[in-house]
Coordinates of C-alpha atoms and ligand atoms in Angstrom, one line a residue:
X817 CA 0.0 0.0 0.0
X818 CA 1.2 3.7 -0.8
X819 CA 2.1 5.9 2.2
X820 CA -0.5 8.2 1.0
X821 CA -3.4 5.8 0.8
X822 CA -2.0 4.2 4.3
X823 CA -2.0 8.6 5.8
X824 CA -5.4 8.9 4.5
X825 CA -6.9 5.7 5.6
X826 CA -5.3 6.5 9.4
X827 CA -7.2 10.3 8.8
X828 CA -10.4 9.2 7.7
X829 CA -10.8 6.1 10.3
X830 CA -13.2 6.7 13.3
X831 CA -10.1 5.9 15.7
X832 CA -7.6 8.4 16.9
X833 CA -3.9 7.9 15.3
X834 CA -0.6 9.5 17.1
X835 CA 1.8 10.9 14.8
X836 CA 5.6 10.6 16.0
X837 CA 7.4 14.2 15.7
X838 CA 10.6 13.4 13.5
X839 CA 13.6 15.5 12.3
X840 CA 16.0 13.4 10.1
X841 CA 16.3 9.7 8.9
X842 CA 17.3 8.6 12.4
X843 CA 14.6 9.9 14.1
X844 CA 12.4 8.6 11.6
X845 CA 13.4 5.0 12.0
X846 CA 13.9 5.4 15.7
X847 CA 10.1 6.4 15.5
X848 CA 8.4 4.0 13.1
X849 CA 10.5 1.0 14.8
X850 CA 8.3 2.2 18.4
X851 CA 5.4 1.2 16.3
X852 CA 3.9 4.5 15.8
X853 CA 1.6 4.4 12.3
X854 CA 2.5 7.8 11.2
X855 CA 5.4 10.6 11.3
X856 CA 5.3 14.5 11.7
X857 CA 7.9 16.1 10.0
X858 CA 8.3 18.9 12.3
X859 CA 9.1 22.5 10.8
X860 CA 10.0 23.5 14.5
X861 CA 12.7 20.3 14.9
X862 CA 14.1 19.8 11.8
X863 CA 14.9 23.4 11.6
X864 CA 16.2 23.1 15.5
X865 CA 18.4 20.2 14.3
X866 CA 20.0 22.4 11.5
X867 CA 20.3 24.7 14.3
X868 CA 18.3 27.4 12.4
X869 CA 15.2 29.3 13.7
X870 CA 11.5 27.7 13.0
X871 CA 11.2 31.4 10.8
X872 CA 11.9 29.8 7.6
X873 CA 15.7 30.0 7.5
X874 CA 15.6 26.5 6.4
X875 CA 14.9 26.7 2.4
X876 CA 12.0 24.9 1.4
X877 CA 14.2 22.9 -0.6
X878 CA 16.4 22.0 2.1
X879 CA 13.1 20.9 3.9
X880 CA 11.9 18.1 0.9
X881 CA 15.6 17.0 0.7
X882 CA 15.8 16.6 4.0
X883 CA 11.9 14.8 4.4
X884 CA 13.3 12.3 1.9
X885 CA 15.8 10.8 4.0
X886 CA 13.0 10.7 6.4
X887 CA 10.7 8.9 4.3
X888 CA 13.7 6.3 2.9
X889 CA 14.1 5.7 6.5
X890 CA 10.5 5.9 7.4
X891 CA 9.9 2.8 5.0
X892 CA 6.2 2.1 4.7
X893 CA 4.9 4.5 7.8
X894 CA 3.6 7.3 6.2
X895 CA 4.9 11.0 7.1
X896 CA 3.1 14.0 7.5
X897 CA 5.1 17.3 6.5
X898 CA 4.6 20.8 8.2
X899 CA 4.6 22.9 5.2
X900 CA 4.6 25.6 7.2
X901 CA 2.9 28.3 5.3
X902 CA 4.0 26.7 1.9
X903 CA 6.6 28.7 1.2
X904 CA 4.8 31.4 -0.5
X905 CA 1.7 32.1 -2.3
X906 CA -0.5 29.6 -4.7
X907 CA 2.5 28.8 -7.1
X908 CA 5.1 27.7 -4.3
X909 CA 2.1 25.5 -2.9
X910 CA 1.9 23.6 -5.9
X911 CA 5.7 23.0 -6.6
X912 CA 5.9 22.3 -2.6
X913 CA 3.2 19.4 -3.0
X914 CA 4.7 18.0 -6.0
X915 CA 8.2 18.1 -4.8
X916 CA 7.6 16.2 -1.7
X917 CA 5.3 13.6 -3.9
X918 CA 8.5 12.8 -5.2
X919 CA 10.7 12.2 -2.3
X920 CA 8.1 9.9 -0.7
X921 CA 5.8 12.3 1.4
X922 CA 2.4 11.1 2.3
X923 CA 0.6 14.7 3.4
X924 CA 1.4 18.2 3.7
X925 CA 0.0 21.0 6.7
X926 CA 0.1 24.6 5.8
X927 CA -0.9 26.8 8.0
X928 CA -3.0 30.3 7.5
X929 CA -0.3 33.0 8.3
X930 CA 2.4 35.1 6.6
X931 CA 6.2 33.6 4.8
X932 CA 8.3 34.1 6.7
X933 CA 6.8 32.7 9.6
X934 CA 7.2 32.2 13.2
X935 CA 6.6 29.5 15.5
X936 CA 3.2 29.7 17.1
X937 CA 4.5 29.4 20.4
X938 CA 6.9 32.7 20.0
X939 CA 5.0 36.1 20.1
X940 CA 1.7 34.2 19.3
X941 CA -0.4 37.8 19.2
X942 CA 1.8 39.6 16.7
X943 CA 0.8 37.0 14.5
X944 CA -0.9 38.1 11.2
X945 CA -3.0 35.5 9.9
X946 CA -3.1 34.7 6.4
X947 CA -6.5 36.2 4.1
X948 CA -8.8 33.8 4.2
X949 CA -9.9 34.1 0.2
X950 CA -5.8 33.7 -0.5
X951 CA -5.4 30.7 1.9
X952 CA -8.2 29.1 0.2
X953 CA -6.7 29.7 -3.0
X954 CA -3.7 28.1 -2.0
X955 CA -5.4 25.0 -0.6
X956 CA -6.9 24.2 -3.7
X957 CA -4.1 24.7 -6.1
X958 CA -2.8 22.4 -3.5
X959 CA -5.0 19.8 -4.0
X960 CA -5.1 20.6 -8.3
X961 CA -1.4 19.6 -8.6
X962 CA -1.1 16.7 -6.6
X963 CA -0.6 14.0 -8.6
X964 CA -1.4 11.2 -6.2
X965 CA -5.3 10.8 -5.4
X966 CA -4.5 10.0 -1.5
X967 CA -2.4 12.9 -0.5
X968 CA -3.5 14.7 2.0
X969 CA -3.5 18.5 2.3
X970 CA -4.0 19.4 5.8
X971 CA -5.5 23.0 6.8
X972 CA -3.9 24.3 9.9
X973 CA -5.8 27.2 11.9
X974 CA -4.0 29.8 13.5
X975 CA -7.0 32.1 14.7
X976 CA -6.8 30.7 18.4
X977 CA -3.0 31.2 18.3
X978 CA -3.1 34.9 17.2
X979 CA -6.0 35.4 19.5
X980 CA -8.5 36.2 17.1
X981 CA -11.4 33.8 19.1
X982 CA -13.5 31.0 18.1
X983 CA -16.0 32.6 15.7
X984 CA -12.5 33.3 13.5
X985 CA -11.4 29.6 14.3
X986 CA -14.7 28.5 12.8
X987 CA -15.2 31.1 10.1
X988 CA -12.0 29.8 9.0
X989 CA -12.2 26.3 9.3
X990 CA -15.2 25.9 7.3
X991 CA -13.8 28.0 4.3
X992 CA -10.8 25.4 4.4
X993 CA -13.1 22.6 4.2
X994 CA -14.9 24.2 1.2
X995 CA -11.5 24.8 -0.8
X996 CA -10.9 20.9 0.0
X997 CA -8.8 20.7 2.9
X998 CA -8.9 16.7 3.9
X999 CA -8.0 18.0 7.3
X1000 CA -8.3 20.6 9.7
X1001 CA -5.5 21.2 12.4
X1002 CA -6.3 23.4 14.9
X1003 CA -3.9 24.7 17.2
X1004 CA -3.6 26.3 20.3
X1005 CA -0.8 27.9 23.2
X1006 CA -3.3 27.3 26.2
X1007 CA -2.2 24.4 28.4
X1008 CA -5.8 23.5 28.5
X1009 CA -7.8 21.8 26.3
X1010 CA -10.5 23.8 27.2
X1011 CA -10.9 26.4 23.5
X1012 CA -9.9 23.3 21.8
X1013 CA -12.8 21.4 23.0
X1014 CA -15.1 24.3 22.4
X1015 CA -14.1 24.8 18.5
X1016 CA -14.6 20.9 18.8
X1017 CA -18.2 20.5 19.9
X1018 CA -19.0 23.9 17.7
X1019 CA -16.7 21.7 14.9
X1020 CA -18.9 18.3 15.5
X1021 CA -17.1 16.3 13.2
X1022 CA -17.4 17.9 10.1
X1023 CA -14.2 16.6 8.8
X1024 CA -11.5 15.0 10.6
X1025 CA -9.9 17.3 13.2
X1026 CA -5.8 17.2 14.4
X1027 CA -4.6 18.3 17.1
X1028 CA -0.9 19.3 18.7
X1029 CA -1.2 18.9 22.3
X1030 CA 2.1 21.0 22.7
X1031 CA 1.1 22.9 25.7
X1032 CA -2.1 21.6 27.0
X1033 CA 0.1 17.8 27.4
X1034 CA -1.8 17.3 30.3
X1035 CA -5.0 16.6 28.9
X1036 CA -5.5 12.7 29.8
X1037 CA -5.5 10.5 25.7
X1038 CA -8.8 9.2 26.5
X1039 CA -10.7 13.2 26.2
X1040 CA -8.9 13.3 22.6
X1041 CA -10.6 9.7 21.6
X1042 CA -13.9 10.2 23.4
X1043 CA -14.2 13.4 21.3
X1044 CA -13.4 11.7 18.0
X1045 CA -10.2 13.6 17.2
X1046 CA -8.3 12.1 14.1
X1047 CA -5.1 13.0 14.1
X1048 CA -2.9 13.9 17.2
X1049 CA 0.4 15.1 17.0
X1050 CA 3.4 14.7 19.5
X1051 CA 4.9 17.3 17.4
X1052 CA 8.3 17.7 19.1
X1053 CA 9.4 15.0 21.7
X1054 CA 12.0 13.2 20.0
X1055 CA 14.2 16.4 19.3
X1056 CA 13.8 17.4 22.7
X1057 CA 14.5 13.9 24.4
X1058 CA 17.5 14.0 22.4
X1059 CA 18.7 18.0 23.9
X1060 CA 18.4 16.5 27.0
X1061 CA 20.6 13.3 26.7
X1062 CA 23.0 15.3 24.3
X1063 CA 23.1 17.9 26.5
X1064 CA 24.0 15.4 29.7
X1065 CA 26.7 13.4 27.9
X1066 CA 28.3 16.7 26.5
X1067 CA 28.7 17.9 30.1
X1068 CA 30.0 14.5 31.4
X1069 CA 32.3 14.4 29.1
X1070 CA 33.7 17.8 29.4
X1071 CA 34.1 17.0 33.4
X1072 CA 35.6 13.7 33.7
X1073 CA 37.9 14.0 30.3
X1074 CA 37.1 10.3 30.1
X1075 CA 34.7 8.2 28.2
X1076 CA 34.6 5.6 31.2
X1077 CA 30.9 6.8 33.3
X1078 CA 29.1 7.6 29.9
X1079 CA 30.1 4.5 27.3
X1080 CA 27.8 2.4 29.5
X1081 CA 25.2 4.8 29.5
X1082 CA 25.1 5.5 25.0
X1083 CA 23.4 3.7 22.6
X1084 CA 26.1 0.6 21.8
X1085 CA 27.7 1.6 18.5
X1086 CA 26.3 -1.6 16.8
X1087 CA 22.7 0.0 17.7
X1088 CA 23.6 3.2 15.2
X1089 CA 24.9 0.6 12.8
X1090 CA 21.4 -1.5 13.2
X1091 CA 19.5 1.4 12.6
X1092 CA 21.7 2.8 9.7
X1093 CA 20.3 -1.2 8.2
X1094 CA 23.9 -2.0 7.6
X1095 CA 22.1 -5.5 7.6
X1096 CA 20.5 -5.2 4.6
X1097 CA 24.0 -3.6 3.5
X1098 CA 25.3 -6.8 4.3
X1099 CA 23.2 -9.3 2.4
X1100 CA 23.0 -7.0 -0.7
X1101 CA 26.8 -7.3 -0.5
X1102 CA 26.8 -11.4 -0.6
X1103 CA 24.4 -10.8 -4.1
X1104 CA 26.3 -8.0 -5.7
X1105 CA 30.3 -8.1 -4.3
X1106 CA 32.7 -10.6 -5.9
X1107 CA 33.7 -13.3 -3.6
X1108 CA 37.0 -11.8 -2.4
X1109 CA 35.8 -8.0 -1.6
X1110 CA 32.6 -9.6 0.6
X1111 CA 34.6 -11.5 3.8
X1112 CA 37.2 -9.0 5.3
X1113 CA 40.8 -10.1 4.1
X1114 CA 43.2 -11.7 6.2
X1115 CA 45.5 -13.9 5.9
X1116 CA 47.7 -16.2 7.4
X1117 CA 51.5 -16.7 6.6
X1118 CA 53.8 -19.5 7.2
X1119 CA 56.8 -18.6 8.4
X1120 CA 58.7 -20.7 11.0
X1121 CA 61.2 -22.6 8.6
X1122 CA 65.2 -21.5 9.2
X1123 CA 66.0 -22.3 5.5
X1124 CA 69.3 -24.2 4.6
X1125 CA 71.1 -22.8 2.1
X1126 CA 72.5 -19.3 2.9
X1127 CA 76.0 -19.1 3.7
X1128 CA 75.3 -18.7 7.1
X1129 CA 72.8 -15.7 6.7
X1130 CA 70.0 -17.4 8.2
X1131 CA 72.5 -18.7 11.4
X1132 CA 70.3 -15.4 13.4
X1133 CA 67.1 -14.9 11.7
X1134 CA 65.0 -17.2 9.5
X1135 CA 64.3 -16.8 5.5
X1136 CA 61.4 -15.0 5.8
X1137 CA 63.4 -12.2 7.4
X1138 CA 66.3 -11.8 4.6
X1139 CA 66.0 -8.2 3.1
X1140 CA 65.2 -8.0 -0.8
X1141 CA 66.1 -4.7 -2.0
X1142 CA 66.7 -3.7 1.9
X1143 CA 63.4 -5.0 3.2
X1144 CA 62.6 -8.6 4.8
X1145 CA 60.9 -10.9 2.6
X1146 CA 58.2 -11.0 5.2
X1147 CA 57.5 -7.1 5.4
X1148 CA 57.3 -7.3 1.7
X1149 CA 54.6 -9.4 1.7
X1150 CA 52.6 -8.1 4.2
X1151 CA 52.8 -4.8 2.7
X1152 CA 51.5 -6.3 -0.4
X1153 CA 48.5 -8.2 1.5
X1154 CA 48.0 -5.0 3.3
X1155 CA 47.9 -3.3 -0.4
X1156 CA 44.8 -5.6 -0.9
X1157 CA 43.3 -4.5 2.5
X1158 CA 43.8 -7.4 4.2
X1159 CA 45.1 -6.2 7.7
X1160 CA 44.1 -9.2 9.9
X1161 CA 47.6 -11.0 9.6
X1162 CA 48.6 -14.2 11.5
X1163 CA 52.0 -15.1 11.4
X1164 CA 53.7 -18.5 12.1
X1165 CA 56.8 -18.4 13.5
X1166 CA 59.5 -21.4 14.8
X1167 CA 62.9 -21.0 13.8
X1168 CA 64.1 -18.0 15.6
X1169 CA 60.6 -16.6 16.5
X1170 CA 62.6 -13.1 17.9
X1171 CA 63.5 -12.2 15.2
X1172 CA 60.7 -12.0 13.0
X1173 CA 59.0 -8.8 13.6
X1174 CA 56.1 -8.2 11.4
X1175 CA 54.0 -4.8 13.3
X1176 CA 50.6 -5.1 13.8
X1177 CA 50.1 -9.1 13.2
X1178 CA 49.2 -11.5 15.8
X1179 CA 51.7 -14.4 15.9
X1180 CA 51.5 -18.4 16.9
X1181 CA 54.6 -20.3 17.8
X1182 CA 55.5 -23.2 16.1
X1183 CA 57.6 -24.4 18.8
X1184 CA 58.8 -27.7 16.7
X1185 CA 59.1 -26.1 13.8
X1186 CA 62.7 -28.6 13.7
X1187 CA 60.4 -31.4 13.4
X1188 CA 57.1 -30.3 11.7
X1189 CA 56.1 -29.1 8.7
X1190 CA 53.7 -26.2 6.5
X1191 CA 50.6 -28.6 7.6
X1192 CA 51.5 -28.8 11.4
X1193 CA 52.3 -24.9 11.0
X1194 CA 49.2 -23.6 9.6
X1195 CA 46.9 -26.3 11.7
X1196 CA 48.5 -24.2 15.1
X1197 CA 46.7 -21.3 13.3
X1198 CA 43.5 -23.3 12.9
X1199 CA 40.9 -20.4 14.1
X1200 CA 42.5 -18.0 11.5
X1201 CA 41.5 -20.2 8.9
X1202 CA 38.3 -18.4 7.7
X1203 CA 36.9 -17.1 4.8
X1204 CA 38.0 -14.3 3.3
X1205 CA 41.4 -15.3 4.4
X1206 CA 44.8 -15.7 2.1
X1207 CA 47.3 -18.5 3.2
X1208 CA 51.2 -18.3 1.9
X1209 CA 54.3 -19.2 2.8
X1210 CA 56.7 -16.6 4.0
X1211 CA 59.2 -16.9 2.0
X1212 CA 57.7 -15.6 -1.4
X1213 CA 58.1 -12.8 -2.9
X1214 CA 55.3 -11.7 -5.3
X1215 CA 54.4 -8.9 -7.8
X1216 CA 51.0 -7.1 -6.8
X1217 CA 49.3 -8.0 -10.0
X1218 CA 49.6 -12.3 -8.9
X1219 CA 47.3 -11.6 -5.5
X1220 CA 45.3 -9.0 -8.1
X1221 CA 45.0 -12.0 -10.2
X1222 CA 43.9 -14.4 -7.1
X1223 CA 41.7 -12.0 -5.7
X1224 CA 39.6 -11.3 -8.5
X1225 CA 39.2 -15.0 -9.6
X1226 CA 38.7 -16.1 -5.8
X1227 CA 35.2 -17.6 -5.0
X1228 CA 33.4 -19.2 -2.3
X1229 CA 35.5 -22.3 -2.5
X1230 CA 39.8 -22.4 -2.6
X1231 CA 41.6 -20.7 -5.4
X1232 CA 45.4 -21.0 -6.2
X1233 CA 47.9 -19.0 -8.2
X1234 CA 49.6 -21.1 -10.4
X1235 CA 53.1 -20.4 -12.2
X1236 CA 52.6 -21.8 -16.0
X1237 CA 56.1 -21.1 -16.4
X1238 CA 57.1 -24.0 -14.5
X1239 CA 55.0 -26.3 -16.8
X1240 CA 56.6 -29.6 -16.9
X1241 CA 59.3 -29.0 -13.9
X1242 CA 60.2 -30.9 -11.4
X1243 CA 58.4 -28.7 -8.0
X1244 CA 57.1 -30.0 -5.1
X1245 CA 53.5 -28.1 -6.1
X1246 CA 53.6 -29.3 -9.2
X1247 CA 49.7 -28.9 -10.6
X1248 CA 47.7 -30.6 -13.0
X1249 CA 44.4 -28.8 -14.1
X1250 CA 41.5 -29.3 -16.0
X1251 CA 43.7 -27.2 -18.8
X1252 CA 47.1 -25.8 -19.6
X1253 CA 47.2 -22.1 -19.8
X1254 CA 46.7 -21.0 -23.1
X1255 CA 47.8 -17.3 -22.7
X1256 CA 43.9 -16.2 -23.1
X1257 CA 41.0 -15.1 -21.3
X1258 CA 38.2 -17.8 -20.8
X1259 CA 35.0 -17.9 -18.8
X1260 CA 35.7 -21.2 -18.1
X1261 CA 37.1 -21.8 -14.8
X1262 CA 40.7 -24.1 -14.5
X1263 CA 40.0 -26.9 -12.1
X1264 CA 43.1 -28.4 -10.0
X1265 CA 43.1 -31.9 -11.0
X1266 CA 46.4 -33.1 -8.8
X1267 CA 49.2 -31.6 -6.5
X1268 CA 52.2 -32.6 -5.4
X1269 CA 53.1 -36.4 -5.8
X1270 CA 50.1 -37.1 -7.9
X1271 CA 51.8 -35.2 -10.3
X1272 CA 54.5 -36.9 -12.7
X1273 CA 56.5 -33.6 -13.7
X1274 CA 56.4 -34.7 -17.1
X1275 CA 52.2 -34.1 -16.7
X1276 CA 52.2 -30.8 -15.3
X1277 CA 50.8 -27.6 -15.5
X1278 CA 52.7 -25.7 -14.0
X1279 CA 53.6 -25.0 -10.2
X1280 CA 51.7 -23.8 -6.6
X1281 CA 53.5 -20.4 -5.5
X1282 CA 52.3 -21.0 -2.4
X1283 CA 49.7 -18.8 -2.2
X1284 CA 45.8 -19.5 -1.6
X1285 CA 42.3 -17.6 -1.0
X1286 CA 39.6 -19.4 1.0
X1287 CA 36.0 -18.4 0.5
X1288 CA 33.2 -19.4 3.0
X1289 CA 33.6 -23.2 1.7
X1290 CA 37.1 -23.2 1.2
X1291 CA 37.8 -22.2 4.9
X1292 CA 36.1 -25.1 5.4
X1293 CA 37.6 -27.9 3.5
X1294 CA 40.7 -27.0 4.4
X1295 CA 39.8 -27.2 8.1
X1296 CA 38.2 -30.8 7.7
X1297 CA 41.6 -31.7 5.3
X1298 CA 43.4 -30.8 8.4
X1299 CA 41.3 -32.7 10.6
X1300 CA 41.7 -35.7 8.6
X1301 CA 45.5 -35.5 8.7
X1302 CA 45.3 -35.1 12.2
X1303 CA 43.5 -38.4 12.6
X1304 CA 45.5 -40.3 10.8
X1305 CA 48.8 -39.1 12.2
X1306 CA 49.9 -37.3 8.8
X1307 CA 49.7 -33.8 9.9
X1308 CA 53.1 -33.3 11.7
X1309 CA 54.8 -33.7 8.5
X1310 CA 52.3 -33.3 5.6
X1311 CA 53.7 -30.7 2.9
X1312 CA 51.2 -28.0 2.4
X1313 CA 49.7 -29.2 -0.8
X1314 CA 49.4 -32.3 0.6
X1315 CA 45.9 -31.2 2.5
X1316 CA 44.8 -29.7 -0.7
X1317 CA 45.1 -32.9 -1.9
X1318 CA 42.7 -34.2 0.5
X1319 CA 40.1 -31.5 -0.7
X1320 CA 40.4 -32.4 -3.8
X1321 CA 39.8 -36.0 -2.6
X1322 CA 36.8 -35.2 -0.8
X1323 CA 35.6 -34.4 -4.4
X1324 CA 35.6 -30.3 -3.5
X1325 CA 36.1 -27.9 -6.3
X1326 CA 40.1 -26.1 -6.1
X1327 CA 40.4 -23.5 -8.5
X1328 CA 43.4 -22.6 -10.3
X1329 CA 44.4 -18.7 -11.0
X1330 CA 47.6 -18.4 -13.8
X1331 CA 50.3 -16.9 -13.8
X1332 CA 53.7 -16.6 -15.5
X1333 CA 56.5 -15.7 -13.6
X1334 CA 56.9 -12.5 -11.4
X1335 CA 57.2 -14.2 -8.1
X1336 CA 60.1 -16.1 -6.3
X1337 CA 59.8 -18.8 -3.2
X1338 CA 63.1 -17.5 -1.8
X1339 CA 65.1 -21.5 -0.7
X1340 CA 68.7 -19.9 -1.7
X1341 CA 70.4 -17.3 -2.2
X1342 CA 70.3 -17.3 -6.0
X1343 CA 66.4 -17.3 -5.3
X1344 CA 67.7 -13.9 -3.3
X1345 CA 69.0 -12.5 -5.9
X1346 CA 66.6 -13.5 -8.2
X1347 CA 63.9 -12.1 -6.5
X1348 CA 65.8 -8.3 -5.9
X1349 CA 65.1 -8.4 -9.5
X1350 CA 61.2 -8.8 -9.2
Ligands
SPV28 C1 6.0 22.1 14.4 O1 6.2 21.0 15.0 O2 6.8 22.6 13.7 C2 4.6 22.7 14.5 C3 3.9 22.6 15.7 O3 4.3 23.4 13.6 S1 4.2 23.9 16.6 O4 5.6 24.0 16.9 O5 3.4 23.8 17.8 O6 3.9 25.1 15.9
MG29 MG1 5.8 24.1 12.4

């Protein structure tokens, strides 16, 4: 159902509806989530929230942009605009009713007295009321150039305000009524209900009344619904809720120069997100986002080997902390990953754990790292092992445009950048897949079909760098591969591709990313100077 056709229906019922004062988007949601059927877009708060006067200092442009965050946020509860006077004469009344058609509005008030105006509550007396012949005019061009049937254009009457009486009240009201006014609001500064009830019984229902029980609050509900009031307005309550507990917190926080008494006291941070609907944000994400942008990045990097074959310049700090071009192997990749936006790291380190510094990354010892191997490694950073994450060895050094490459293929199950170049070698990762690489872009994705000893060299397609993404799946698999090793006493020992082997066992999807060149796994220190050339 429209918002207009829902406004009206509330109007025309015989029960009495409560419309929740709102300012901005928040307010809105924050009102329509307390169940309340209909909003009042308050000329009094949303200018107070702008920090402007209610004299028309907020443009009347500003006003619909602003009601249409109100009404995104509002969803299907139907708002209620103070037009205030409508900005002008006949001709601003009609732009002003089709401009807030289009941002979502359900209803408009404009009330009988001079642009600019002032609040009723300020200087009430010195008031001049709008002509009655021009207000009428207004009203029905008003109701001409709406281009939705069930808009409502509500009437407001300021005679009781300016002190002009009840004959002026009525004389008034019933010319509105006649020009087509679906409502009449009449208003009034007593604090009690007593003119209000008079212009009521002299009223008797002739078309639905609303009321703003601003100053006469006391007045018990039940007087309002025995007297057959349509509409009644809490016109302001929100804003002014919100003075006080800003108000409060600003104080507190001046005084103590410490968040400590008042964090308990806010609305948890993850309430604002809630209402912002980052929900919504979320699933629209797992429809729309590829794979590798949806999960946060992370990654986890393998790093407690001391590496043989250096001449003695891993005797005080493993591989992964020899400098290419000045800067550990290690750093480089992280900076890299960190290039990508991954910046949850896990690092495993064993072989000289001290020495491997790597800022900002939490870090699991591999305290046998003499006697284990990648398997045991990564399985002592099991909870890391989630999607979204990367795993690779810390001893490779990569060009950017390889984890690009990964990243954009990566789905929901475990992709892997292959070297193409290596075709045919004799690697430990040596891969077969559902197709060589063939230099060209294809839709088709390249299965893994073997790794490591399943291989003949002869056969293969080329090599593992040692570096993988897991999606939601993938994270997964290679948690149950790890399992499995575990239970058969494998894992100590097992080689890394050795558990993707088990996924692809388990019949699970592995998909293969190319690439030719433009990385090194750093075992020597020809692969050290090799990869200062990268
Ligand atoms: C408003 O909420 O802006 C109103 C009601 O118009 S009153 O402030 O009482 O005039
Ligand atoms: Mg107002």
């Amino acid at each position: 159902m429209r918002t207009t056709t829902r406004l009206r229906a509330l109007v025309q019922r015989p029960e009495t509806v409560f419309l929740m004062e709102a300012h901005d988007g928040l307010s809105a949601r924050i009102a329509a989530e307390a169940g309340f059927e209909g909003l009042w877009a308050s000329g009094l708060t949303m200018s107070a929230s702008f920090g402007v006067r209610d004299n028309n200092e907020l443009a009347w442009s500003q006003v619909v942009e602003h009601v249409g965050f109100m009404a995104d946020a509002a969803g299907s509860v139907p708002i209620l605009v103070d037009g205030d006077t409508g900005y002008g004469n006949f001709n601003n009344m009609r732009r002003l009713v089709r401009k807030l058609e289009q941002v979502g509005a359900a209803g408009v008030t404009i009330e009988d007295k001079l642009f600019p105006k002032t609040n009723s509550f300020l200087r009430s007396e010195r008031q001049p009321l709008a002509d009655v012949e021009e207000f009428c005019g207004k009203i029905k061009a008003g109701k001409d150039s709406q281009g939705d049937p069930d808009f409502v254009v509500v009437a407001r009457v300021e005679a009781l305000i300016a002190g002009w009486g009840l004959a002026e009240a009525m004389r008034r009201a019933e010319a509105y009524q006649l020009a087509g006014a679906d409502a009449i609001l009449i208003h009034s500064r007593q604090s009690s209900a007593a003119e209000i009830f008079a212009f009521l019984d002299a009223w008797a229902g002739r078309a639905p009344v609303v009321l703003v029980p601003t100053k006469y609050w006391r007045t018990p509900t039940e007087e309002f619904r025995a007297r057959g009031v349509s509409v009644v307005v809490w016109a302001n309550h929100l804003l002014r809720a919100g003075i006080s507990a800003m108000q409060d917190t600003a104080r507190r926080v001046r005084a103590d120069a410490s968040l400590l008494d008042v964090e308990p006291q806010v609305a948890p941070l993850q309430e604002v997100f809630r209402l912002q609907g980052d929900e919504e944000l979320e699933e629209a994400e797992r429809r729309y986002l590829p794979v590798a942008r949806r999960a946060a990045l992370s990654a986890v990097v393998l790093a407690a080997g001391a590496g043989a074959d250096f001449a003695g310049l891993t005797a005080r700090v493993p591989k992964a902390m020899l400098k290419v071009q000045g800067r550990p192997i290690l750093s480089r990749l992280l900076d890299d990953l960190a290039h990508f936006g991954c910046r949850d790291v896990t690092v495993v380190r064993g072989y000289r754990s001290e020495a491997v510094e790597a800022p900002g990354a939490h870090f699991v010892e591999n305290a046998q790292f003499a006697e284990t191997g990648e398997a045991h490694s990564l399985a002592l950073a099991e909870s890391a092992i989630v999607p979204g994450a990367l795993v690779a060895f810390g001893d490779i050094v990569v060009k950017r445009h390889i984890i690009q490459a990964l990243l954009e293929e990566a789905g929901d199950g475990i992709t892997l950048s292959v070297d193409s170049a290596l075709a045919g070698h004799d690697q430990p990762e040596r891969v077969r897949s559902s197709r060589p690489d063939a230099g060209r872009f294809s839709f088709d994705p390249v299965r893994l079909e073997a790794i490591g000893d399943g291989v003949t060299p002869a056969a293969s397609h080329g090599a593992w760098i040692g570096l993988l993404h897991l999606g939601a799946d993938g994270a997964t698999w290679l948690r149950e591969a790890i399992a499995e090793a575990r239970a058969d006493g494998a894992l100590a020992t097992a080689p890394l591709w050795s558990l993707l082997a088990r996924v692809l066992a388990r019949g699970r999807p592995v998909t293969v990313v190319y690439t030719r060149g433009g990385w090194v796994n750093v075992n020597n220190l020809t692969d050290l100077i090799d990869a200062s050339g990268l």
